[in-house]
Short mmCIF file of C-alpha atoms in Angstrom, two decimals:
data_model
loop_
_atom_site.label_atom_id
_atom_site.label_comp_id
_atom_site.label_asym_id
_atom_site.label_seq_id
_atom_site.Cartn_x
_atom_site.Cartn_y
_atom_site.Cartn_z
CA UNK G 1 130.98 134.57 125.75
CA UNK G 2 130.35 133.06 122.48
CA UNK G 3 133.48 133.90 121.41
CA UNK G 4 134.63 130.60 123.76
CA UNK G 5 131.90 128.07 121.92
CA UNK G 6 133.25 125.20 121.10
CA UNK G 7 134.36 124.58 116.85
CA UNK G 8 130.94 122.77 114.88
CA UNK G 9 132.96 118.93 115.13
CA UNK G 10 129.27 117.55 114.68
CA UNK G 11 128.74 120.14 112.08
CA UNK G 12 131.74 118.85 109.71
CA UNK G 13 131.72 115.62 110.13
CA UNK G 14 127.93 115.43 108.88
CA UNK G 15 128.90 117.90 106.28
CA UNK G 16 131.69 116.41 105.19
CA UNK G 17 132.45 113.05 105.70
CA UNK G 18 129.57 111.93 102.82
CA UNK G 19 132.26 113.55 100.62
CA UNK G 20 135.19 112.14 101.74
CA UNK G 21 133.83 108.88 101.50
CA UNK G 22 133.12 109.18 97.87
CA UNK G 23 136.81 109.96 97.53
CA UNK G 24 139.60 109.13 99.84
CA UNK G 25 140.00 105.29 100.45
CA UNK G 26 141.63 106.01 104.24
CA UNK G 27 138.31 107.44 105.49
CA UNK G 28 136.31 105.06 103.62
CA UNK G 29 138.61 102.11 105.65
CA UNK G 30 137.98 104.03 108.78
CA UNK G 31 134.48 104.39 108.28
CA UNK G 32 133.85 100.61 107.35
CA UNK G 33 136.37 99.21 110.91
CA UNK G 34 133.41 101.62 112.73
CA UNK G 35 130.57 100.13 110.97
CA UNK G 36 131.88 96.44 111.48
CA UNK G 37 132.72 97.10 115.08
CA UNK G 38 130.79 95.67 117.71
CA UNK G 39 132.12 95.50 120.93
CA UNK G 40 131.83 99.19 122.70
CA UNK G 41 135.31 100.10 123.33
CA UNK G 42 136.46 99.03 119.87
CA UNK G 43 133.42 100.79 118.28
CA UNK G 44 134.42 104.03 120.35
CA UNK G 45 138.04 103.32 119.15
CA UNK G 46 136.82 102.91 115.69
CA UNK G 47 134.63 106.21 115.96
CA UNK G 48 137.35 108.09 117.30
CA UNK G 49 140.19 107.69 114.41
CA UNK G 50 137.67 108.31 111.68
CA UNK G 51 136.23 111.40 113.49
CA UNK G 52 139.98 112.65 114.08
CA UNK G 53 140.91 111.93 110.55
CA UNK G 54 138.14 114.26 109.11
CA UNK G 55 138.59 117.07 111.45
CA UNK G 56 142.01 116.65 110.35
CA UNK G 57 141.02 117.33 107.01
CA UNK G 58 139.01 119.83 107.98
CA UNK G 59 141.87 121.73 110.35
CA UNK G 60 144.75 121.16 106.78
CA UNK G 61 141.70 123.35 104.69
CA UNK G 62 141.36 120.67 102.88
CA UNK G 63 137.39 120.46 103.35
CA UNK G 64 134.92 122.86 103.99
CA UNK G 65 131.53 122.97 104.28
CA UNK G 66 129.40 126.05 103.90
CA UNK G 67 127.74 127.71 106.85
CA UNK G 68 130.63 125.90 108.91
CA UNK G 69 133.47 128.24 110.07
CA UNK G 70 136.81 126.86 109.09
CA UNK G 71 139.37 126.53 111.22
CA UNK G 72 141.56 129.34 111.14
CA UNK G 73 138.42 131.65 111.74
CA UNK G 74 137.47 129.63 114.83
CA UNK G 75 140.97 130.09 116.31
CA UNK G 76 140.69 134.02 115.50
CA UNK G 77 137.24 133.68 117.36
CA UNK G 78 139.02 132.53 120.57
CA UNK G 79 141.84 135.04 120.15
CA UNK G 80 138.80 137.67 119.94
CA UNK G 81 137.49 136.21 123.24
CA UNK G 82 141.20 135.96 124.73
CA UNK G 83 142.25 139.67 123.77
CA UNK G 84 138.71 140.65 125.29
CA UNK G 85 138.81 138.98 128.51
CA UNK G 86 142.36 140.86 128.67
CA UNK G 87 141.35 144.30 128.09
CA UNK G 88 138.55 143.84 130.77
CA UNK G 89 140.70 142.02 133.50
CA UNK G 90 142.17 145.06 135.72
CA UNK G 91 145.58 144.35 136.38
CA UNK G 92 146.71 141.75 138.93
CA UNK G 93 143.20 140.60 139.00
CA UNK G 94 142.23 136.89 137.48
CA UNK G 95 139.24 135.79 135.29
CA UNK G 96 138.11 132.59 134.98
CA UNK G 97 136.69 130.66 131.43
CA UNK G 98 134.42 127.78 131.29
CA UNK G 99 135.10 126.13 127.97
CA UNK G 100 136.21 123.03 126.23
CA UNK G 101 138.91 121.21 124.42
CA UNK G 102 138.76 123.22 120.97
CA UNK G 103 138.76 126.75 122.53
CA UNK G 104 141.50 125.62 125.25
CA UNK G 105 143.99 124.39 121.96
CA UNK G 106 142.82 127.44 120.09
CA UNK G 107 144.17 129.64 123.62
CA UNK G 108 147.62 127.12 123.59
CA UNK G 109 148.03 127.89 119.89
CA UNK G 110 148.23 131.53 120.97
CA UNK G 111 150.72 131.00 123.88
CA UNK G 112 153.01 128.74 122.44
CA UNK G 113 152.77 129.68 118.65
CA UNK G 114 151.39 126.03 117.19
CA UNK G 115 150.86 124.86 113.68
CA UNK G 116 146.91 123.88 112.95
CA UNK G 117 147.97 120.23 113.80
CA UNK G 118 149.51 120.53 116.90
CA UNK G 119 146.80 122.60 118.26
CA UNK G 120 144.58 119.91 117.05
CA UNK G 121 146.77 117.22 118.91
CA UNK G 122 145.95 119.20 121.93
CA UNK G 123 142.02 118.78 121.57
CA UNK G 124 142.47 114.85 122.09
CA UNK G 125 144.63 115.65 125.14
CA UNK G 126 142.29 117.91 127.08
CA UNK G 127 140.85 116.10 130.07
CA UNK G 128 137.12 116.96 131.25
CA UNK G 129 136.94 119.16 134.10
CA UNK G 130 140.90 119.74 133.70
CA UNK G 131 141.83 123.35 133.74
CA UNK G 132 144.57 125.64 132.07
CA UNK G 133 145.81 128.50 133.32
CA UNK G 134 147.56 131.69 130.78
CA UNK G 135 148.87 134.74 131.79
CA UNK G 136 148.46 138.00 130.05
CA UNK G 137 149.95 141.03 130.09
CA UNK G 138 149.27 143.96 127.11
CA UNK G 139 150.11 141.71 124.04
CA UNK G 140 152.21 138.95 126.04
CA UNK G 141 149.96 135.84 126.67
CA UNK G 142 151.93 132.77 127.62
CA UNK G 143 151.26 129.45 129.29
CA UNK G 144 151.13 129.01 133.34
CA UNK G 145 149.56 125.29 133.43
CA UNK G 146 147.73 122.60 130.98
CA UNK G 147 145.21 120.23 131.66
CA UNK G 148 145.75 120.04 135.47
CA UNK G 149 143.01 118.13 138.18
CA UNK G 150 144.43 117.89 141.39
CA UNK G 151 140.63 118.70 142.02
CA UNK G 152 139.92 114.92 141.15
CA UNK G 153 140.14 112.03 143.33
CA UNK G 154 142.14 108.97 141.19
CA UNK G 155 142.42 108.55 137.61
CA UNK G 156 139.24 106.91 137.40
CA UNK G 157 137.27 110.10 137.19
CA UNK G 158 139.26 111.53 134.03
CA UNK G 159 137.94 111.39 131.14
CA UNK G 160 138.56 112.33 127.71
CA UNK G 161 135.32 112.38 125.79
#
């Protein structure tokens, strides 16, 4: 279901961070430690604040970029795919979603009732190949489990990115 696509990240920062840059000296700093980085793990390091700086920017409203959806309308695209996936689930029966970090906040924001930033918090958290389980029920959709893997043998097989 498209309505469980992941949120345009590559999109907005290539849309976005060329203005930021002409204008906010904390990105330009964070885009100059990335440039001067050369060692991989601090270049990754490097990569990773700047990118969650702008899509913090982008998550406050506080950037757009046309032809991008913001935010707010990619969280009410997962609650679309969420309040589907309910109506078409007979009772007592389960459905699974394959998905990724954005989509999985977007579903916590919705159980737990998060601000923009806290959901986005939760993107950074997700493990790969982790899984979530909700419940639903009519209009009640809460939280059973969050980024679990007892499906993975030892730590060295999570990952983040």
């Amino acid at each position: 279901m498209s309505e469980f696509d992941e949120y345009q990240a590559e999109a907005v920062l290539r849309e976005c961070l060329p203005q930021l840059l002409r204008v906010n000296a904390e990105i330009k700093d964070l885009r100059r430690a990335y440039e001067e980085s050369s060692e991989f793990g601090s270049r990754r390091k490097t990569f990773q604040k700047l990118f969650e700086a702008v899509i913090s920017k982008w998550v406050a409203g506080e950037i757009t970029a046309d032809g991008i959806e913001s935010w707010q309308e990619f969280c009410s695209r997962v609650e679309r795919g969420l309040a589907q996936v309910a109506r078409n689930t007979p009772p007592s029966a389960k459905a699974v979603v394959f998905t990724s970090a954005g989509p999985i906040a977007a579903a916590m924001r919705r159980a737990l009732h998060l601000s923009a930033e806290d959901t986005l918090q939760l993107t950074w958290m997700s493990r790969n190949v982790s899984f979530s389980e909700f419940l639903a029920s009519g209009e009640r959709f809460t939280l059973s489990a969050f980024n679990t893997h007892p499906h993975l043998d030892g730590d060295g097989l999570l990952t983040y990115r």
